[in-house]
GROMACS .gro file of N, CA, C and O in nm:
model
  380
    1UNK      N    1   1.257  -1.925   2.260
    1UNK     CA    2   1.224  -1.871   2.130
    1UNK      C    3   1.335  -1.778   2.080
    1UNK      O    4   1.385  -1.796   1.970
    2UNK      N    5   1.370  -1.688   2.151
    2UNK     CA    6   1.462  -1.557   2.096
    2UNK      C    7   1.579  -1.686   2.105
    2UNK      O    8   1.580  -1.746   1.998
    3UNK      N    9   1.647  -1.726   2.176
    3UNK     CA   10   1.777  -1.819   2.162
    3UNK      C   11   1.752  -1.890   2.021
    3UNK      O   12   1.810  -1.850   1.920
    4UNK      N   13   1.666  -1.991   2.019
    4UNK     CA   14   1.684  -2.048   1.863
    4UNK      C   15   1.676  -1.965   1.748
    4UNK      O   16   1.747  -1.997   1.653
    5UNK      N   17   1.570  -1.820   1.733
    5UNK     CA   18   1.609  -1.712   1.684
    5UNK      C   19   1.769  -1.667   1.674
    5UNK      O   20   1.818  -1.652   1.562
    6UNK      N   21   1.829  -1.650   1.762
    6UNK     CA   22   1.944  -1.590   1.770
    6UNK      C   23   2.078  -1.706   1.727
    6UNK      O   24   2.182  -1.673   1.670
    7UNK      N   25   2.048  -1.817   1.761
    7UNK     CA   26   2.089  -1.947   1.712
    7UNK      C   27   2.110  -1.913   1.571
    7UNK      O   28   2.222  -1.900   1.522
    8UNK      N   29   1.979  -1.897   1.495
    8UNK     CA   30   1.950  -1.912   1.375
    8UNK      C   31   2.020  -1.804   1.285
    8UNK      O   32   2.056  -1.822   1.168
    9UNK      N   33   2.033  -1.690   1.357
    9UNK     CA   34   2.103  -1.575   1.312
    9UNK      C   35   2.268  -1.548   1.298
    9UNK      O   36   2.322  -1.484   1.208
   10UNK      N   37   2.330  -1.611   1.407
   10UNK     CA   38   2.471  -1.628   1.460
   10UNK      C   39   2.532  -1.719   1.296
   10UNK      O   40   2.638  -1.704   1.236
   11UNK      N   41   2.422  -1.804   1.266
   11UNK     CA   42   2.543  -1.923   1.187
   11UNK      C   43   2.494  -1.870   0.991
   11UNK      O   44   2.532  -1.914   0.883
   12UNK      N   45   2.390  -1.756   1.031
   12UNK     CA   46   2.369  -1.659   0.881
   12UNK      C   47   2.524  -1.590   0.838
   12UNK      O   48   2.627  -1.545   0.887
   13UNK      N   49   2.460  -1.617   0.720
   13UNK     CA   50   2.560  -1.517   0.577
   13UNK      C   51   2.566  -1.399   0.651
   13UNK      O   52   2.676  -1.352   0.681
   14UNK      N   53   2.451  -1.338   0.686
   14UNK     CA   54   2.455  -1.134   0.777
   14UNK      C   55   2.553  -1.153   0.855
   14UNK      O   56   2.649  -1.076   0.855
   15UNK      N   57   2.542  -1.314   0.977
   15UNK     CA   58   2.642  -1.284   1.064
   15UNK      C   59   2.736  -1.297   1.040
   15UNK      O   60   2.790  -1.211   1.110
   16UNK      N   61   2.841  -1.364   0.966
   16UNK     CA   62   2.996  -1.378   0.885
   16UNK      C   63   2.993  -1.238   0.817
   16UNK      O   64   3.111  -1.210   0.835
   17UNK      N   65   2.959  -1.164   0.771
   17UNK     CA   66   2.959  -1.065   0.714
   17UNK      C   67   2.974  -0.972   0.818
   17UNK      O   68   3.087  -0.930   0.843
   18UNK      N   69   2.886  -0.937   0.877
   18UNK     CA   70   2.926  -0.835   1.023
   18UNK      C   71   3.018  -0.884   1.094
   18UNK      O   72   3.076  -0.797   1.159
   19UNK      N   73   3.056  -0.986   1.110
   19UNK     CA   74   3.185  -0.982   1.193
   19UNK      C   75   3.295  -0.939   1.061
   19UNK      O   76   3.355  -0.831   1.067
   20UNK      N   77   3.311  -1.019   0.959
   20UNK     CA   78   3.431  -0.985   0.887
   20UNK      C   79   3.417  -0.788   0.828
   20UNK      O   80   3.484  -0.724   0.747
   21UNK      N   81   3.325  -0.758   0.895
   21UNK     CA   82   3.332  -0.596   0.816
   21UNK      C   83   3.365  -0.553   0.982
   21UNK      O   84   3.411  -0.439   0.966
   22UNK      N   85   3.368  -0.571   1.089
   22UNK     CA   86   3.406  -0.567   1.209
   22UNK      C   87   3.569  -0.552   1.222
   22UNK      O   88   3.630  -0.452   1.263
   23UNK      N   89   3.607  -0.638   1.191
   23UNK     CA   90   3.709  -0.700   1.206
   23UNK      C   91   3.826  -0.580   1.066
   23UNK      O   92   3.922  -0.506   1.088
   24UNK      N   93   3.770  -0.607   0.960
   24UNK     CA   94   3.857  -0.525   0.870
   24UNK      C   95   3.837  -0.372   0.909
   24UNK      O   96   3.740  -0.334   0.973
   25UNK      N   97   3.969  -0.262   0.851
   25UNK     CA   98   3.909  -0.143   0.887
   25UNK      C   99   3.915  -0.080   0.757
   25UNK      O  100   3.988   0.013   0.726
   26UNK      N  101   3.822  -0.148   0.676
   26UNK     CA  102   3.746  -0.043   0.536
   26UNK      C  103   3.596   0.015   0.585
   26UNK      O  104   3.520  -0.067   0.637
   27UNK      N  105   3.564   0.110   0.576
   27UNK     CA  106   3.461   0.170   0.602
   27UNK      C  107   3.321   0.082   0.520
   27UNK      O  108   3.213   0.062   0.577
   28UNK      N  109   3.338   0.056   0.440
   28UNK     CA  110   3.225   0.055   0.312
   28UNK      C  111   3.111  -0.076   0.407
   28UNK      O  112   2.991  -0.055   0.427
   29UNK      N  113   3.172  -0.184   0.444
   29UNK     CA  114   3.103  -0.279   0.478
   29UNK      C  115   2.981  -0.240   0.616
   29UNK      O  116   2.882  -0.307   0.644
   30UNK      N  117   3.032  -0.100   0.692
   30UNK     CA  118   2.972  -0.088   0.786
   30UNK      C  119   2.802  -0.061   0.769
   30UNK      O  120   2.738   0.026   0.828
   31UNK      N  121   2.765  -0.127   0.704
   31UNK     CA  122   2.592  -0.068   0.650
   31UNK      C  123   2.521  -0.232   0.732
   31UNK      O  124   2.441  -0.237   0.826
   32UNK      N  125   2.606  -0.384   0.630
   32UNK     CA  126   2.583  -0.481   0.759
   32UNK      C  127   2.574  -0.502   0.869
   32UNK      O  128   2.485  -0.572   0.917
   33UNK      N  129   2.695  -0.427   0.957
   33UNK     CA  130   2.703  -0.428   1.103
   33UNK      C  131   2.581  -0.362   1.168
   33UNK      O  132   2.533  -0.406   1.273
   34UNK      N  133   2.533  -0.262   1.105
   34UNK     CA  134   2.445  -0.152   1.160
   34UNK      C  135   2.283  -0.229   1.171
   34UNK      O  136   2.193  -0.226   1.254
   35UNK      N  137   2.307  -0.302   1.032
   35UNK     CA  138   2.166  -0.404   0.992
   35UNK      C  139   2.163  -0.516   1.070
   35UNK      O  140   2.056  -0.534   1.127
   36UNK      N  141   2.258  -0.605   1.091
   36UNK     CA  142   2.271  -0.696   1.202
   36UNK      C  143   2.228  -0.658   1.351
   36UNK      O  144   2.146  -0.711   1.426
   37UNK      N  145   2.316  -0.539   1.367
   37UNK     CA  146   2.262  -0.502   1.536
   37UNK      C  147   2.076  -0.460   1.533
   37UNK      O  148   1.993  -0.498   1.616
   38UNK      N  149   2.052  -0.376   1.416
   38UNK     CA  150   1.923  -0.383   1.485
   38UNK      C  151   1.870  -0.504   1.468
   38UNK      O  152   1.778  -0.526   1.546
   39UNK      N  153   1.896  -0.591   1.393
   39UNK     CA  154   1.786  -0.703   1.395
   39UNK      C  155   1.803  -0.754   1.515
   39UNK      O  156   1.707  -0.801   1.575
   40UNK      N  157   1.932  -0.752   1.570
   40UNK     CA  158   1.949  -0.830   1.751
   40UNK      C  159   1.867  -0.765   1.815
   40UNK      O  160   1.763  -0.815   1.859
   41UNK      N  161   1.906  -0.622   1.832
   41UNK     CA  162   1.779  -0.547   1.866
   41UNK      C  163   1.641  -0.596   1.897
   41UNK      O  164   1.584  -0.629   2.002
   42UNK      N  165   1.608  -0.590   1.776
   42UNK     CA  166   1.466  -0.625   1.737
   42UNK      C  167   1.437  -0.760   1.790
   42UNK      O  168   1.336  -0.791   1.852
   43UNK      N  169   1.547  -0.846   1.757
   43UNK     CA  170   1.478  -0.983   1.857
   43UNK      C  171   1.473  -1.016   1.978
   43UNK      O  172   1.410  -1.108   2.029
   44UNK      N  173   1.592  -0.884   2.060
   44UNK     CA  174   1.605  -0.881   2.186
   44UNK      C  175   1.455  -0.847   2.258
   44UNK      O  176   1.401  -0.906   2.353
   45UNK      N  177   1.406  -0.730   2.179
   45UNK     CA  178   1.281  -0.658   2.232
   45UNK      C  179   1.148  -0.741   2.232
   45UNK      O  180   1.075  -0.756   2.330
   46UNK      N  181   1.121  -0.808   2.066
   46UNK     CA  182   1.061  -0.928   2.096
   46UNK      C  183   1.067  -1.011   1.958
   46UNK      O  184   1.090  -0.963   1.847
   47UNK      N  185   1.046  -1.116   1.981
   47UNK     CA  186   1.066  -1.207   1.827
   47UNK      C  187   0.975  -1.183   1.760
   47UNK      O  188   0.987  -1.253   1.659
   48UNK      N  189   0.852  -1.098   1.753
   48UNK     CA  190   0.745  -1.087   1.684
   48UNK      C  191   0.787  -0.968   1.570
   48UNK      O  192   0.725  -0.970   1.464
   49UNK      N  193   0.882  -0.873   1.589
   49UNK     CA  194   0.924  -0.809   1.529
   49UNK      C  195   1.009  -0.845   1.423
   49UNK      O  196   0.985  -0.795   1.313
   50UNK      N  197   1.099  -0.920   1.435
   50UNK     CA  198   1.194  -0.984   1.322
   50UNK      C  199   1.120  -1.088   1.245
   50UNK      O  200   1.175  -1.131   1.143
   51UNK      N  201   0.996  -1.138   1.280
   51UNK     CA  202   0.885  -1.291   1.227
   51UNK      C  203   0.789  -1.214   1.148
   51UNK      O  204   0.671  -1.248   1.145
   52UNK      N  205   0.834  -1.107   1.080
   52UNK     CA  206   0.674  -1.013   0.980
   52UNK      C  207   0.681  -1.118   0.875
   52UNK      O  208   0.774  -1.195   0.855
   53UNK      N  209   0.567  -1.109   0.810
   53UNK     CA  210   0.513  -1.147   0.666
   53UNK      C  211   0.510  -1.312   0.651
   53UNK      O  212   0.510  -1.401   0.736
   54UNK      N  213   0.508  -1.317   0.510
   54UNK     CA  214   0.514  -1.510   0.500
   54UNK      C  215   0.665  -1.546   0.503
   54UNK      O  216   0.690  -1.664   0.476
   55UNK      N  217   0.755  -1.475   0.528
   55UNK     CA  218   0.923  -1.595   0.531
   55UNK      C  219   0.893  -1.562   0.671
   55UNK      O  220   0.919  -1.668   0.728
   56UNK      N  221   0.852  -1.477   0.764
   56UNK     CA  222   0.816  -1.455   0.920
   56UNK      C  223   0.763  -1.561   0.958
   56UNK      O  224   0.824  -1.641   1.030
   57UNK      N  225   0.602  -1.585   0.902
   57UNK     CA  226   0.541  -1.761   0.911
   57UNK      C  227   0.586  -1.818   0.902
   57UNK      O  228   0.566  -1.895   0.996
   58UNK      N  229   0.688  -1.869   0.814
   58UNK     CA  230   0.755  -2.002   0.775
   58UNK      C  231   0.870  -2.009   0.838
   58UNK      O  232   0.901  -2.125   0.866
   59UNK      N  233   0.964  -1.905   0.880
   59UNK     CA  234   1.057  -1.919   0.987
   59UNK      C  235   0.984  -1.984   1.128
   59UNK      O  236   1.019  -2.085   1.190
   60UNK      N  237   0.897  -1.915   1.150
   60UNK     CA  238   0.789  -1.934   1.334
   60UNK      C  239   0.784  -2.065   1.340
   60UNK      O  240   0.803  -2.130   1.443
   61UNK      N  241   0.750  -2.124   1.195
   61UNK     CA  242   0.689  -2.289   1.222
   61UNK      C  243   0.831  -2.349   1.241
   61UNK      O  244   0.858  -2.427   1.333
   62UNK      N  245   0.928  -2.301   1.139
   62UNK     CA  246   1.045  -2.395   1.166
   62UNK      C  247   1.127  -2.402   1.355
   62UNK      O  248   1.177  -2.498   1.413
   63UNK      N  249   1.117  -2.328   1.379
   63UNK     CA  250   1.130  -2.279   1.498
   63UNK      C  251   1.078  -2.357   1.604
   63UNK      O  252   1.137  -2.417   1.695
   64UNK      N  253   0.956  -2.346   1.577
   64UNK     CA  254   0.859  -2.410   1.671
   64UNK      C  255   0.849  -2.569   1.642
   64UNK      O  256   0.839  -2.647   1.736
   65UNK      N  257   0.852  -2.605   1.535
   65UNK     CA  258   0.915  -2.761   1.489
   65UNK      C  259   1.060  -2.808   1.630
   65UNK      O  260   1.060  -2.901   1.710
   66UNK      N  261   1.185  -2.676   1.603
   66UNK     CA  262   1.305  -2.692   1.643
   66UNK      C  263   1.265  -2.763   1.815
   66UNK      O  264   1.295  -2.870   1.869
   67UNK      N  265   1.200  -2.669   1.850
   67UNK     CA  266   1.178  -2.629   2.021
   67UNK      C  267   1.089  -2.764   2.071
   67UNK      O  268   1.108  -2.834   2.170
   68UNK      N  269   0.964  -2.775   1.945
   68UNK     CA  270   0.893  -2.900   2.052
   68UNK      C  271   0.792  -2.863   2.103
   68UNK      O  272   0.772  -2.742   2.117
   69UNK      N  273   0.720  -2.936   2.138
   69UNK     CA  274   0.620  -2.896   2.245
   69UNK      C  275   0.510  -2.779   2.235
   69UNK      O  276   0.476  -2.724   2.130
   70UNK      N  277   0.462  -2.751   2.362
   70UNK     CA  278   0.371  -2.631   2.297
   70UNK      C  279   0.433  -2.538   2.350
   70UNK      O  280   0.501  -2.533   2.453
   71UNK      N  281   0.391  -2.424   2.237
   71UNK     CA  282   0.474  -2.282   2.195
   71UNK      C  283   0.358  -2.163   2.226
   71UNK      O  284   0.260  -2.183   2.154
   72UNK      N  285   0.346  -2.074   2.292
   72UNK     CA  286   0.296  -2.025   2.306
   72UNK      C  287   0.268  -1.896   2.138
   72UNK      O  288   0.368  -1.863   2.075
   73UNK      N  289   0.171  -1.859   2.108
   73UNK     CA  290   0.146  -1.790   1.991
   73UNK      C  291   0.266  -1.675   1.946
   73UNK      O  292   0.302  -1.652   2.061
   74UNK      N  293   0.330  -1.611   1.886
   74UNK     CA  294   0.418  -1.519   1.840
   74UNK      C  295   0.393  -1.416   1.909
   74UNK      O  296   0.478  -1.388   1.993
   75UNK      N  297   0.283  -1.333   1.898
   75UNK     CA  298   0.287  -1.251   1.938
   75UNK      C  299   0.283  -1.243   2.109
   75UNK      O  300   0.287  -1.134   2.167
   76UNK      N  301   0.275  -1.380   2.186
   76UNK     CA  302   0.271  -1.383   2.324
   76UNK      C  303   0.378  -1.312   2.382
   76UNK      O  304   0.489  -1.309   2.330
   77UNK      N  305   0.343  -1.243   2.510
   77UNK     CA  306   0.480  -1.158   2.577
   77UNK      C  307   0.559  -1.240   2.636
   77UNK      O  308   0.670  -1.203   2.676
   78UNK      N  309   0.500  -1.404   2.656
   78UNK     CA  310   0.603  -1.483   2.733
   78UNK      C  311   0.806  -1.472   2.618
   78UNK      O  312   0.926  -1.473   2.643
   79UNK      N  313   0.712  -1.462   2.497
   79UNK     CA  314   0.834  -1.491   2.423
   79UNK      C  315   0.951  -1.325   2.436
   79UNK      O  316   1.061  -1.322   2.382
   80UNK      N  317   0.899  -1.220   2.508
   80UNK     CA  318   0.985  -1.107   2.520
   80UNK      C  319   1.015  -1.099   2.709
   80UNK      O  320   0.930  -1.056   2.788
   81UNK      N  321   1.120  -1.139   2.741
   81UNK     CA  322   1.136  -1.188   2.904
   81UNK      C  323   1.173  -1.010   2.931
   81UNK      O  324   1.188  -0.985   3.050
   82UNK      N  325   1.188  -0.909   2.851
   82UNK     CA  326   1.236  -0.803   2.920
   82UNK      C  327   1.057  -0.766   2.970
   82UNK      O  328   1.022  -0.759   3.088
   83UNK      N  329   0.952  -0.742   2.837
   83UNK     CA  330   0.843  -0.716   2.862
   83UNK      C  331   0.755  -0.787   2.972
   83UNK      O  332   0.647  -0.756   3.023
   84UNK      N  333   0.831  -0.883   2.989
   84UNK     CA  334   0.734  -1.001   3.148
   84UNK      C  335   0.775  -0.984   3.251
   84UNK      O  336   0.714  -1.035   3.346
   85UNK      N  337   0.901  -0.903   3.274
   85UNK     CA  338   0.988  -0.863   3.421
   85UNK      C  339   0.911  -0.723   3.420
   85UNK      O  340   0.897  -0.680   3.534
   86UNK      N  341   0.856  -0.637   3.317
   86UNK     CA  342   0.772  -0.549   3.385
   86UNK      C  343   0.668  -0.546   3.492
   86UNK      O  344   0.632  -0.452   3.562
   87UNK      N  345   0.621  -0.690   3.490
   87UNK     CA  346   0.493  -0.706   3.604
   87UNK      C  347   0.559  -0.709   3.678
   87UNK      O  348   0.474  -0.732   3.764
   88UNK      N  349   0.715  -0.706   3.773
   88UNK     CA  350   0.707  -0.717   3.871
   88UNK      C  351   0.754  -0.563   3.902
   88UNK      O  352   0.744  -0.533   4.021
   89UNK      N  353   0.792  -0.484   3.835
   89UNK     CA  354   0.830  -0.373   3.852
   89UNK      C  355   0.761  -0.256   3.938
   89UNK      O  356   0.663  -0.202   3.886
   90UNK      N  357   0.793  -0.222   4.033
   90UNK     CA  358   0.724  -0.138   4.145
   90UNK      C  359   0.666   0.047   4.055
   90UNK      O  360   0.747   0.130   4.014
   91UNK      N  361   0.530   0.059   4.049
   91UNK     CA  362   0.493   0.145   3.939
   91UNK      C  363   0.470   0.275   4.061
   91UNK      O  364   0.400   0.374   4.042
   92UNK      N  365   0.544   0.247   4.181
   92UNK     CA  366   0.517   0.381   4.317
   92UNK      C  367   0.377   0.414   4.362
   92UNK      O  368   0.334   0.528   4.381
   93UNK      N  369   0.312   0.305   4.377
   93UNK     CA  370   0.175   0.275   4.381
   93UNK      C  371   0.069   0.263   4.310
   93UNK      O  372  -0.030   0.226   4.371
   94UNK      N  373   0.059   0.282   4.211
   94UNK     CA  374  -0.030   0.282   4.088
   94UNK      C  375  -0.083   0.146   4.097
   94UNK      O  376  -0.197   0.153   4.053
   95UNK      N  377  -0.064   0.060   4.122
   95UNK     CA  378  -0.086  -0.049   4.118
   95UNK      C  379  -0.157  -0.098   4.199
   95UNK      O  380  -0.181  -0.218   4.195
   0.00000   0.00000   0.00000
């Protein structure tokens, strides 16, 4: 999910833009770069965050069209792999 997300983001207008304001050294463009990283951010942490509202819906389906098969729901934690390596994380007995 986050890969075809991130797929989908890499070959965006935002991303040619953050790299070419990267790359030049005029200050002004740096407002893209800043907007790009959090959205990586945001999809790093989980794709449910960057998928709000109805272009959110209609991105999810295209997505899930892309991938195939069955998709587990948006908001599932399978789709955030940092939040699913928490279960194995040693909590010093609490557990």
């Amino acid at each position: 999910m986050q890969k075809a997300l991130y797929d989908e983001f890499s070959k965006s207008q935002a991303a040619e833009e953050a790299g070419e304001a990267v790359s030049a050294e005029a200050k002004p463009g740096q407002g893209h770069v800043f907007q790009s990283l959090q959205y990586l951010r945001k999809l790093c942490n989980h794709p449910a965050l960057v998928l709000d509202g109805e272009e959110g819906k209609r991105r999810w389906g295209e997505v899930v069209k892309k991938i195939g098969g069955t998709v587990p729901p948006v908001h599932d934690l399978s789709h955030a792999p940092k939040l699913e390596a928490l279960r194995y994380v040693p909590l010093c007995g609490y557990l």
